[in-house]
Amino acid sequence: MRPDQNDTLLRVDNLQLHFRTSRGVVQAVDGVSFELRRNEAMVILGESGCGKTSLARALLRLLPRNVERFSGSITLNGQELMGLSDEEFRQQVRWLKISFVPQAAMNALNPVLKVGDQVAEPLMEHLRLGRQEALRRAAEAFTSVGVPADFLHRYAFELSGGMRQRVAIAMALVTNPDLIVLDEPTSALDVLTQANIMNVLKRIKQEYTTSYILITHDIGTSSELADRVATMYAGQIVELNDAAHFFSRPYHPYAQGLMASVPRLRQKQDPVFIPGQPPSLLQPPAGCRFAARCPARFEPCDQEPPLYEPGARQQVKCWLYAEERQPVPLYATPT
C-alpha cells in the first residue's frame, strides 16, 4: 500500500549504485526501493559492508570517481532528482533540502576554522545571508542541540566527541532541510553520550517537521528514534516494516537473526549469532542472497525472491511468505 501522495516526502525506486574496482564491479546498492513520509524517521539496519553508507551517499550524490552505474529514481517533494546535473543538485538540493551528519564528526569539521563559521557557511552559500545573520542563526542551531552559543568561537579540537557530534547535527539543521541523513552518528561515542545524542534527535523530531534516515548497526539506539525500519543485506533491502512490528516480530530470517543477537536484561536465553559471512558484492549469488546463512533455506531460494507485502507498508524479500502471511519464527527472538 502506498501512502498518500501528499504525505510522501521521499520516494526511491530501483536505485542502483555500482563501483569499479581493480577486482571487478561492486554492486553496493542493487535495486533499492522505499518511501519516507514527512516527519518520519526510518532506520536502516545491517552488517558492515551491506551498502548502508553507499545508499546514504547515493541520496546525497556524494559519489567517488569510480562509479560504474548510478541509476533509478529519487523523488523528493514530487521533484525527480536524478535528472539534475551535479551543479544543480549542489545548488538546489544538497544541504537545502537534504543534509548529512557523518559518522566521524572530527573528520567532517575543518580543524583550522571555528565551528561557528562552519555551521554558518551553508547559510551564506545557499541562502546568501550575511556573515552576522548567519552566525546568529548558527547560534540558534547550537542552542537547539544543547551546545552553548559561545562555542561558536571554538575550534573542533577544543570540543569533546559528543559536542562535536552535536555541532555536526546543528550544521545539518541550520538550513531547516526536509530530510537529514545520519550515518552512524553515535558509533564513536560512549554509552551515556549516545543516549544524550539520541534524546537530542528525538526532541528535534518533535519540534521540527524534519524527516530522518538513520543508518546504523546498533539496534538498541535505533529503537529510540525509529518509526520504520529497513533491513539491508548484501546491497538490497530485504525487509521494510513499521518499528513496533519489527522490534517485536520481524519477518525476514536475517532480521530475526539480528534481533535474536541482541542481549536482553530480563531474559535468560543467550544471544544467538548468524553463522557464515555476507556474500561478496563483486559477485552476489543469483538467488536469495541470504540463502547460504539461512536456517530455513529450501528449493525456491535458488531463485531471487520477489517482495511480498504481508501487511500495510510492510515488505519482505523471502520465499517463506509466498503463502504464509505471518512471521515465521526461526530464532528464539525475545518478546
mmCIF file of C-alpha atoms in Angstrom:
data_model
loop_
_atom_site.group_PDB
_atom_site.id
_atom_site.type_symbol
_atom_site.label_atom_id
_atom_site.label_comp_id
_atom_site.label_asym_id
_atom_site.label_seq_id
_atom_site.Cartn_x
_atom_site.Cartn_y
_atom_site.Cartn_z
ATOM 1 C CA MET A 1 0.000 0.000 0.000
ATOM 2 C CA ARG A 2 1.420 3.356 -0.983
ATOM 3 C CA PRO A 3 0.997 6.330 1.338
ATOM 4 C CA ASP A 4 -0.972 9.309 0.147
ATOM 5 C CA GLN A 5 0.980 11.257 -2.469
ATOM 6 C CA ASN A 6 0.780 14.479 -0.444
ATOM 7 C CA ASP A 7 2.203 12.707 2.627
ATOM 8 C CA THR A 8 5.215 11.223 0.837
ATOM 9 C CA LEU A 9 8.441 13.176 1.217
ATOM 10 C CA LEU A 10 10.927 10.813 -0.430
ATOM 11 C CA ARG A 11 10.388 8.000 -2.916
ATOM 12 C CA VAL A 12 13.266 5.806 -4.085
ATOM 13 C CA ASP A 13 12.650 3.312 -6.909
ATOM 14 C CA ASN A 14 15.118 0.667 -8.121
ATOM 15 C CA LEU A 15 18.203 2.615 -7.041
ATOM 16 C CA GLN A 16 21.457 1.161 -8.328
ATOM 17 C CA LEU A 17 24.949 2.260 -7.304
ATOM 18 C CA HIS A 18 27.884 0.152 -8.521
ATOM 19 C CA PHE A 19 31.609 0.902 -8.236
ATOM 20 C CA ARG A 20 34.565 -0.070 -10.409
ATOM 21 C CA THR A 21 37.468 -1.654 -8.539
ATOM 22 C CA SER A 22 40.632 -3.499 -9.522
ATOM 23 C CA ARG A 23 38.847 -6.777 -8.709
ATOM 24 C CA GLY A 24 35.625 -6.024 -10.590
ATOM 25 C CA VAL A 25 32.343 -4.150 -10.142
ATOM 26 C CA VAL A 26 30.977 -3.869 -6.602
ATOM 27 C CA GLN A 27 27.159 -3.827 -6.525
ATOM 28 C CA ALA A 28 26.935 -1.732 -3.358
ATOM 29 C CA VAL A 29 23.284 -0.686 -3.822
ATOM 30 C CA ASP A 30 21.299 -3.031 -6.026
ATOM 31 C CA GLY A 31 17.634 -2.339 -6.706
ATOM 32 C CA VAL A 32 16.679 -0.487 -3.510
ATOM 33 C CA SER A 33 13.139 0.943 -3.276
ATOM 34 C CA PHE A 34 11.346 2.599 -0.357
ATOM 35 C CA GLU A 35 9.187 5.565 0.632
ATOM 36 C CA LEU A 36 9.511 8.002 3.514
ATOM 37 C CA ARG A 37 6.740 10.178 4.881
ATOM 38 C CA ARG A 38 7.040 13.675 6.264
ATOM 39 C CA ASN A 39 8.199 13.892 9.890
ATOM 40 C CA GLU A 40 9.030 10.183 9.806
ATOM 41 C CA ALA A 41 12.237 8.517 10.990
ATOM 42 C CA MET A 42 13.480 5.489 9.090
ATOM 43 C CA VAL A 43 16.304 3.377 10.485
ATOM 44 C CA ILE A 44 18.414 1.321 8.070
ATOM 45 C CA LEU A 45 19.976 -1.678 9.812
ATOM 46 C CA GLY A 46 22.548 -4.145 8.571
ATOM 47 C CA GLU A 47 26.038 -5.540 8.941
ATOM 48 C CA SER A 48 29.135 -3.655 7.872
ATOM 49 C CA GLY A 49 29.562 -3.793 4.102
ATOM 50 C CA CYS A 50 25.868 -4.277 3.296
ATOM 51 C CA GLY A 51 25.610 -0.963 1.420
ATOM 52 C CA LYS A 52 24.113 1.356 4.061
ATOM 53 C CA THR A 53 26.638 4.162 3.667
ATOM 54 C CA SER A 54 26.630 3.792 -0.123
ATOM 55 C CA LEU A 55 22.860 4.286 -0.030
ATOM 56 C CA ALA A 56 23.314 7.473 2.008
ATOM 57 C CA ARG A 57 25.894 8.799 -0.436
ATOM 58 C CA ALA A 58 23.618 7.966 -3.353
ATOM 59 C CA LEU A 59 20.804 10.015 -1.808
ATOM 60 C CA LEU A 60 23.148 12.987 -1.320
ATOM 61 C CA ARG A 61 25.058 12.335 -4.556
ATOM 62 C CA LEU A 62 28.360 12.311 -2.688
ATOM 63 C CA LEU A 63 29.922 9.887 -5.126
ATOM 64 C CA PRO A 64 33.549 8.908 -5.752
ATOM 65 C CA ARG A 65 35.077 8.917 -9.222
ATOM 66 C CA ASN A 66 34.926 5.161 -9.712
ATOM 67 C CA VAL A 67 31.145 4.950 -10.163
ATOM 68 C CA GLU A 68 30.240 2.316 -12.736
ATOM 69 C CA ARG A 69 26.456 2.680 -12.540
ATOM 70 C CA PHE A 70 24.179 5.175 -10.826
ATOM 71 C CA SER A 71 20.563 4.778 -11.906
ATOM 72 C CA GLY A 72 16.984 4.555 -10.701
ATOM 73 C CA SER A 73 14.644 7.219 -9.383
ATOM 74 C CA ILE A 74 14.900 9.518 -6.344
ATOM 75 C CA THR A 75 11.905 11.815 -5.902
ATOM 76 C CA LEU A 76 11.838 14.462 -3.163
ATOM 77 C CA ASN A 77 8.683 16.504 -2.632
ATOM 78 C CA GLY A 78 7.498 15.343 -6.053
ATOM 79 C CA GLN A 79 10.706 16.501 -7.796
ATOM 80 C CA GLU A 80 12.752 13.905 -9.657
ATOM 81 C CA LEU A 81 16.357 14.447 -8.577
ATOM 82 C CA MET A 82 18.154 12.077 -10.916
ATOM 83 C CA GLY A 83 17.630 14.414 -13.860
ATOM 84 C CA LEU A 84 19.521 17.266 -12.176
ATOM 85 C CA SER A 85 23.122 17.946 -13.088
ATOM 86 C CA ASP A 86 25.694 17.737 -10.308
ATOM 87 C CA GLU A 87 25.842 21.534 -10.063
ATOM 88 C CA GLU A 88 22.046 21.855 -9.998
ATOM 89 C CA PHE A 89 21.905 19.200 -7.281
ATOM 90 C CA ARG A 90 24.529 21.039 -5.236
ATOM 91 C CA GLN A 91 22.753 24.385 -5.515
ATOM 92 C CA GLN A 92 19.129 23.239 -5.203
ATOM 93 C CA VAL A 93 19.127 20.090 -3.062
ATOM 94 C CA ARG A 94 22.210 19.248 -1.029
ATOM 95 C CA TRP A 95 22.082 20.986 2.344
ATOM 96 C CA LEU A 96 18.970 22.990 1.419
ATOM 97 C CA LYS A 97 16.586 20.026 1.175
ATOM 98 C CA ILE A 98 18.751 17.075 2.228
ATOM 99 C CA SER A 99 21.575 17.399 4.730
ATOM 100 C CA PHE A 100 24.039 14.926 6.182
ATOM 101 C CA VAL A 101 25.511 14.029 9.570
ATOM 102 C CA PRO A 102 28.671 11.951 9.009
ATOM 103 C CA GLN A 103 29.936 9.108 11.140
ATOM 104 C CA ALA A 104 33.061 10.842 12.458
ATOM 105 C CA ALA A 105 32.383 14.497 13.244
ATOM 106 C CA MET A 106 36.072 15.277 13.796
ATOM 107 C CA ASN A 107 36.811 14.220 10.225
ATOM 108 C CA ALA A 108 33.932 16.353 8.918
ATOM 109 C CA LEU A 109 34.941 19.542 10.744
ATOM 110 C CA ASN A 110 37.820 21.674 9.483
ATOM 111 C CA PRO A 111 40.402 21.875 12.311
ATOM 112 C CA VAL A 112 41.627 25.355 11.313
ATOM 113 C CA LEU A 113 38.195 27.031 11.170
ATOM 114 C CA LYS A 114 35.995 27.919 14.115
ATOM 115 C CA VAL A 115 32.969 25.662 14.322
ATOM 116 C CA GLY A 116 30.596 28.642 14.221
ATOM 117 C CA ASP A 117 31.934 29.691 10.835
ATOM 118 C CA GLN A 118 31.487 26.142 9.539
ATOM 119 C CA VAL A 119 27.864 25.951 10.689
ATOM 120 C CA ALA A 120 27.184 29.404 9.239
ATOM 121 C CA GLU A 121 28.725 28.544 5.860
ATOM 122 C CA PRO A 122 25.667 26.725 4.392
ATOM 123 C CA LEU A 123 23.527 29.773 5.202
ATOM 124 C CA MET A 124 25.921 32.117 3.438
ATOM 125 C CA GLU A 125 26.438 29.776 0.492
ATOM 126 C CA HIS A 126 22.862 28.633 -0.142
ATOM 127 C CA LEU A 127 20.652 31.327 1.416
ATOM 128 C CA ARG A 128 23.016 34.240 0.675
ATOM 129 C CA LEU A 129 22.855 35.539 4.249
ATOM 130 C CA GLY A 130 25.399 37.995 5.571
ATOM 131 C CA ARG A 131 28.012 36.694 7.998
ATOM 132 C CA GLN A 132 26.495 38.249 11.137
ATOM 133 C CA GLU A 133 22.980 36.975 10.393
ATOM 134 C CA ALA A 134 24.379 33.553 9.508
ATOM 135 C CA LEU A 135 26.278 33.411 12.812
ATOM 136 C CA ARG A 136 23.118 34.424 14.676
ATOM 137 C CA ARG A 137 21.228 31.561 13.032
ATOM 138 C CA ALA A 138 24.142 29.237 13.792
ATOM 139 C CA ALA A 139 23.938 30.222 17.470
ATOM 140 C CA GLU A 140 20.239 29.328 17.460
ATOM 141 C CA ALA A 141 21.074 25.943 15.931
ATOM 142 C CA PHE A 142 23.724 25.389 18.606
ATOM 143 C CA THR A 143 21.205 26.136 21.341
ATOM 144 C CA SER A 144 18.664 23.744 19.820
ATOM 145 C CA VAL A 145 21.112 20.827 20.088
ATOM 146 C CA GLY A 146 22.409 21.715 23.539
ATOM 147 C CA VAL A 147 25.662 23.479 22.634
ATOM 148 C CA PRO A 148 26.369 26.830 24.369
ATOM 149 C CA ALA A 149 26.255 29.725 21.925
ATOM 150 C CA ASP A 150 29.751 30.891 22.923
ATOM 151 C CA PHE A 151 31.118 27.647 21.480
ATOM 152 C CA LEU A 152 30.740 29.347 18.089
ATOM 153 C CA HIS A 153 34.228 30.732 18.604
ATOM 154 C CA ARG A 154 35.908 27.435 19.414
ATOM 155 C CA TYR A 155 37.770 25.022 17.181
ATOM 156 C CA ALA A 156 36.786 21.381 16.736
ATOM 157 C CA PHE A 157 39.763 20.061 18.723
ATOM 158 C CA GLU A 158 38.585 22.102 21.735
ATOM 159 C CA LEU A 159 35.305 20.146 21.910
ATOM 160 C CA SER A 160 34.528 16.710 23.272
ATOM 161 C CA GLY A 161 33.339 13.943 20.950
ATOM 162 C CA GLY A 162 29.742 14.447 21.997
ATOM 163 C CA MET A 163 29.916 18.212 21.472
ATOM 164 C CA ARG A 164 31.486 17.745 18.031
ATOM 165 C CA GLN A 165 28.644 15.419 17.088
ATOM 166 C CA ARG A 166 26.104 17.993 18.275
ATOM 167 C CA VAL A 167 27.851 20.616 16.146
ATOM 168 C CA ALA A 168 27.554 18.309 13.131
ATOM 169 C CA ILE A 169 23.825 17.937 13.840
ATOM 170 C CA ALA A 170 23.477 21.715 14.187
ATOM 171 C CA MET A 171 25.166 22.125 10.798
ATOM 172 C CA ALA A 172 22.676 19.707 9.273
ATOM 173 C CA LEU A 173 19.735 21.535 10.888
ATOM 174 C CA VAL A 174 20.727 25.111 10.236
ATOM 175 C CA THR A 175 19.065 25.406 6.803
ATOM 176 C CA ASN A 176 15.895 23.642 8.049
ATOM 177 C CA PRO A 177 16.017 20.861 5.416
ATOM 178 C CA ASP A 178 13.203 18.423 4.697
ATOM 179 C CA LEU A 179 15.419 15.388 5.281
ATOM 180 C CA ILE A 180 18.503 14.651 7.377
ATOM 181 C CA VAL A 181 20.570 11.538 6.663
ATOM 182 C CA LEU A 182 22.620 10.400 9.668
ATOM 183 C CA ASP A 183 25.385 7.849 9.110
ATOM 184 C CA GLU A 184 26.243 6.087 12.392
ATOM 185 C CA PRO A 185 26.036 9.353 14.377
ATOM 186 C CA THR A 186 26.751 7.702 17.747
ATOM 187 C CA SER A 187 29.161 4.895 16.845
ATOM 188 C CA ALA A 188 32.314 6.600 18.171
ATOM 189 C CA LEU A 189 30.732 7.822 21.418
ATOM 190 C CA ASP A 190 30.412 6.361 24.898
ATOM 191 C CA VAL A 191 27.067 4.923 26.024
ATOM 192 C CA LEU A 192 25.945 7.963 28.024
ATOM 193 C CA THR A 193 26.804 10.370 25.205
ATOM 194 C CA GLN A 194 24.993 8.108 22.742
ATOM 195 C CA ALA A 195 21.850 8.371 24.862
ATOM 196 C CA ASN A 196 22.168 12.152 25.034
ATOM 197 C CA ILE A 197 22.557 12.449 21.246
ATOM 198 C CA MET A 198 19.516 10.231 20.648
ATOM 199 C CA ASN A 199 17.496 12.395 23.072
ATOM 200 C CA VAL A 200 18.531 15.468 21.085
ATOM 201 C CA LEU A 201 17.361 13.833 17.856
ATOM 202 C CA LYS A 202 14.026 12.781 19.388
ATOM 203 C CA ARG A 203 13.394 16.310 20.665
ATOM 204 C CA ILE A 204 14.288 17.868 17.310
ATOM 205 C CA LYS A 205 11.954 15.454 15.555
ATOM 206 C CA GLN A 206 9.109 16.594 17.799
ATOM 207 C CA GLU A 207 9.842 20.300 17.389
ATOM 208 C CA TYR A 208 10.609 20.373 13.647
ATOM 209 C CA THR A 209 8.951 18.803 10.600
ATOM 210 C CA THR A 210 12.225 17.213 9.557
ATOM 211 C CA SER A 211 12.361 13.556 8.479
ATOM 212 C CA TYR A 212 15.297 11.297 9.282
ATOM 213 C CA ILE A 213 17.127 8.404 7.716
ATOM 214 C CA LEU A 214 19.344 6.914 10.422
ATOM 215 C CA ILE A 215 21.960 4.439 9.221
ATOM 216 C CA THR A 216 23.294 2.165 11.945
ATOM 217 C CA HIS A 217 24.100 -1.359 13.054
ATOM 218 C CA ASP A 218 23.106 -0.574 16.660
ATOM 219 C CA ILE A 219 19.634 -1.999 17.209
ATOM 220 C CA GLY A 220 19.403 -0.676 20.763
ATOM 221 C CA THR A 221 19.880 3.009 19.981
ATOM 222 C CA SER A 222 17.904 2.830 16.739
ATOM 223 C CA SER A 223 14.783 1.667 18.558
ATOM 224 C CA GLU A 224 14.664 5.016 20.361
ATOM 225 C CA LEU A 225 14.038 7.010 17.203
ATOM 226 C CA ALA A 226 12.586 4.686 14.575
ATOM 227 C CA ASP A 227 9.118 4.933 13.071
ATOM 228 C CA ARG A 228 10.057 2.470 10.330
ATOM 229 C CA VAL A 229 12.917 0.006 9.928
ATOM 230 C CA ALA A 230 14.579 -1.099 6.704
ATOM 231 C CA THR A 231 16.835 -4.139 6.984
ATOM 232 C CA MET A 232 19.609 -4.156 4.396
ATOM 233 C CA TYR A 233 21.613 -7.188 3.318
ATOM 234 C CA ALA A 234 24.149 -7.519 0.509
ATOM 235 C CA GLY A 235 23.089 -4.330 -1.250
ATOM 236 C CA GLN A 236 19.330 -4.928 -1.022
ATOM 237 C CA ILE A 237 16.542 -4.061 1.390
ATOM 238 C CA VAL A 238 15.174 -7.431 2.498
ATOM 239 C CA GLU A 239 12.554 -6.171 4.961
ATOM 240 C CA LEU A 240 10.697 -2.888 5.374
ATOM 241 C CA ASN A 241 8.446 -2.683 8.404
ATOM 242 C CA ASP A 242 6.978 -0.334 10.987
ATOM 243 C CA ALA A 243 9.164 -0.109 14.089
ATOM 244 C CA ALA A 244 6.634 -1.543 16.554
ATOM 245 C CA HIS A 245 6.175 -4.664 14.431
ATOM 246 C CA PHE A 246 9.844 -5.071 13.554
ATOM 247 C CA PHE A 247 11.187 -4.933 17.108
ATOM 248 C CA SER A 248 8.627 -7.462 18.325
ATOM 249 C CA ARG A 249 8.081 -9.802 15.339
ATOM 250 C CA PRO A 250 10.419 -9.250 12.360
ATOM 251 C CA TYR A 251 9.642 -11.131 9.152
ATOM 252 C CA HIS A 252 12.853 -11.865 7.274
ATOM 253 C CA PRO A 253 15.158 -14.621 8.612
ATOM 254 C CA TYR A 254 18.077 -12.183 8.580
ATOM 255 C CA ALA A 255 16.092 -9.575 10.529
ATOM 256 C CA GLN A 256 15.075 -12.252 13.023
ATOM 257 C CA GLY A 257 18.729 -13.199 13.421
ATOM 258 C CA LEU A 258 19.693 -9.590 14.089
ATOM 259 C CA MET A 259 17.041 -9.247 16.778
ATOM 260 C CA ALA A 260 17.995 -12.588 18.363
ATOM 261 C CA SER A 261 21.622 -11.432 18.605
ATOM 262 C CA VAL A 262 20.758 -8.546 20.940
ATOM 263 C CA PRO A 263 21.403 -9.277 24.661
ATOM 264 C CA ARG A 264 18.336 -8.833 26.889
ATOM 265 C CA LEU A 265 18.391 -7.929 30.575
ATOM 266 C CA ARG A 266 15.163 -9.645 31.567
ATOM 267 C CA GLN A 267 15.523 -12.953 29.728
ATOM 268 C CA LYS A 268 17.647 -15.997 30.465
ATOM 269 C CA GLN A 269 18.256 -17.075 26.898
ATOM 270 C CA ASP A 270 21.662 -16.340 25.421
ATOM 271 C CA PRO A 271 22.041 -14.186 22.314
ATOM 272 C CA VAL A 272 22.427 -16.158 19.105
ATOM 273 C CA PHE A 273 24.698 -15.416 16.171
ATOM 274 C CA ILE A 274 24.208 -15.722 12.442
ATOM 275 C CA PRO A 275 26.793 -18.206 11.101
ATOM 276 C CA GLY A 276 28.806 -17.508 7.985
ATOM 277 C CA GLN A 277 29.721 -14.303 6.183
ATOM 278 C CA PRO A 278 27.772 -11.976 3.876
ATOM 279 C CA PRO A 279 28.355 -12.694 0.188
ATOM 280 C CA SER A 280 30.815 -10.685 -1.844
ATOM 281 C CA LEU A 281 29.180 -7.767 -3.642
ATOM 282 C CA LEU A 282 31.596 -8.367 -6.520
ATOM 283 C CA GLN A 283 29.634 -11.493 -7.473
ATOM 284 C CA PRO A 284 26.424 -11.729 -5.448
ATOM 285 C CA PRO A 285 24.614 -15.092 -5.592
ATOM 286 C CA ALA A 286 21.933 -15.444 -8.234
ATOM 287 C CA GLY A 287 19.163 -16.488 -5.833
ATOM 288 C CA CYS A 288 18.344 -15.231 -2.367
ATOM 289 C CA ARG A 289 21.470 -13.501 -1.085
ATOM 290 C CA PHE A 290 20.912 -14.731 2.467
ATOM 291 C CA ALA A 291 20.279 -18.341 1.481
ATOM 292 C CA ALA A 292 23.745 -19.678 2.393
ATOM 293 C CA ARG A 293 23.290 -18.497 6.012
ATOM 294 C CA CYS A 294 19.555 -19.074 6.375
ATOM 295 C CA PRO A 295 18.234 -21.820 8.711
ATOM 296 C CA ALA A 296 15.059 -22.096 6.604
ATOM 297 C CA ARG A 297 16.676 -22.495 3.181
ATOM 298 C CA PHE A 298 14.649 -24.612 0.752
ATOM 299 C CA GLU A 299 14.455 -25.223 -3.001
ATOM 300 C CA PRO A 300 12.930 -21.884 -4.180
ATOM 301 C CA CYS A 301 15.824 -19.971 -2.575
ATOM 302 C CA ASP A 302 17.953 -20.744 -5.637
ATOM 303 C CA GLN A 303 15.924 -18.039 -7.389
ATOM 304 C CA GLU A 304 15.733 -14.416 -6.305
ATOM 305 C CA PRO A 305 12.572 -13.846 -4.225
ATOM 306 C CA PRO A 306 10.157 -11.042 -5.042
ATOM 307 C CA LEU A 307 8.925 -8.527 -2.481
ATOM 308 C CA TYR A 308 5.882 -9.783 -0.605
ATOM 309 C CA GLU A 309 3.563 -7.465 1.329
ATOM 310 C CA PRO A 310 2.311 -9.191 4.496
ATOM 311 C CA GLY A 311 0.569 -6.002 5.661
ATOM 312 C CA ALA A 312 0.160 -2.273 5.092
ATOM 313 C CA ARG A 313 3.553 -0.650 4.403
ATOM 314 C CA GLN A 314 5.262 -3.971 5.122
ATOM 315 C CA GLN A 315 7.561 -5.686 2.644
ATOM 316 C CA VAL A 316 9.725 -8.792 2.925
ATOM 317 C CA LYS A 317 12.020 -10.321 0.312
ATOM 318 C CA CYS A 318 11.689 -14.003 1.219
ATOM 319 C CA TRP A 319 10.119 -17.110 -0.345
ATOM 320 C CA LEU A 320 8.676 -18.140 3.039
ATOM 321 C CA TYR A 321 5.947 -15.565 2.508
ATOM 322 C CA ALA A 322 4.769 -16.799 -0.859
ATOM 323 C CA GLU A 323 1.785 -18.222 1.020
ATOM 324 C CA GLU A 324 2.488 -17.515 4.682
ATOM 325 C CA ARG A 325 1.467 -14.043 5.836
ATOM 326 C CA GLN A 326 2.639 -14.076 9.470
ATOM 327 C CA PRO A 327 6.241 -14.041 10.720
ATOM 328 C CA VAL A 328 7.818 -17.476 10.523
ATOM 329 C CA PRO A 329 9.824 -17.827 13.793
ATOM 330 C CA LEU A 330 13.289 -19.204 13.093
ATOM 331 C CA TYR A 331 15.116 -17.985 16.183
ATOM 332 C CA ALA A 332 14.175 -17.678 19.824
ATOM 333 C CA THR A 333 13.554 -13.967 19.443
ATOM 334 C CA PRO A 334 12.795 -12.036 22.642
ATOM 335 C CA THR A 335 9.299 -10.729 23.202
#
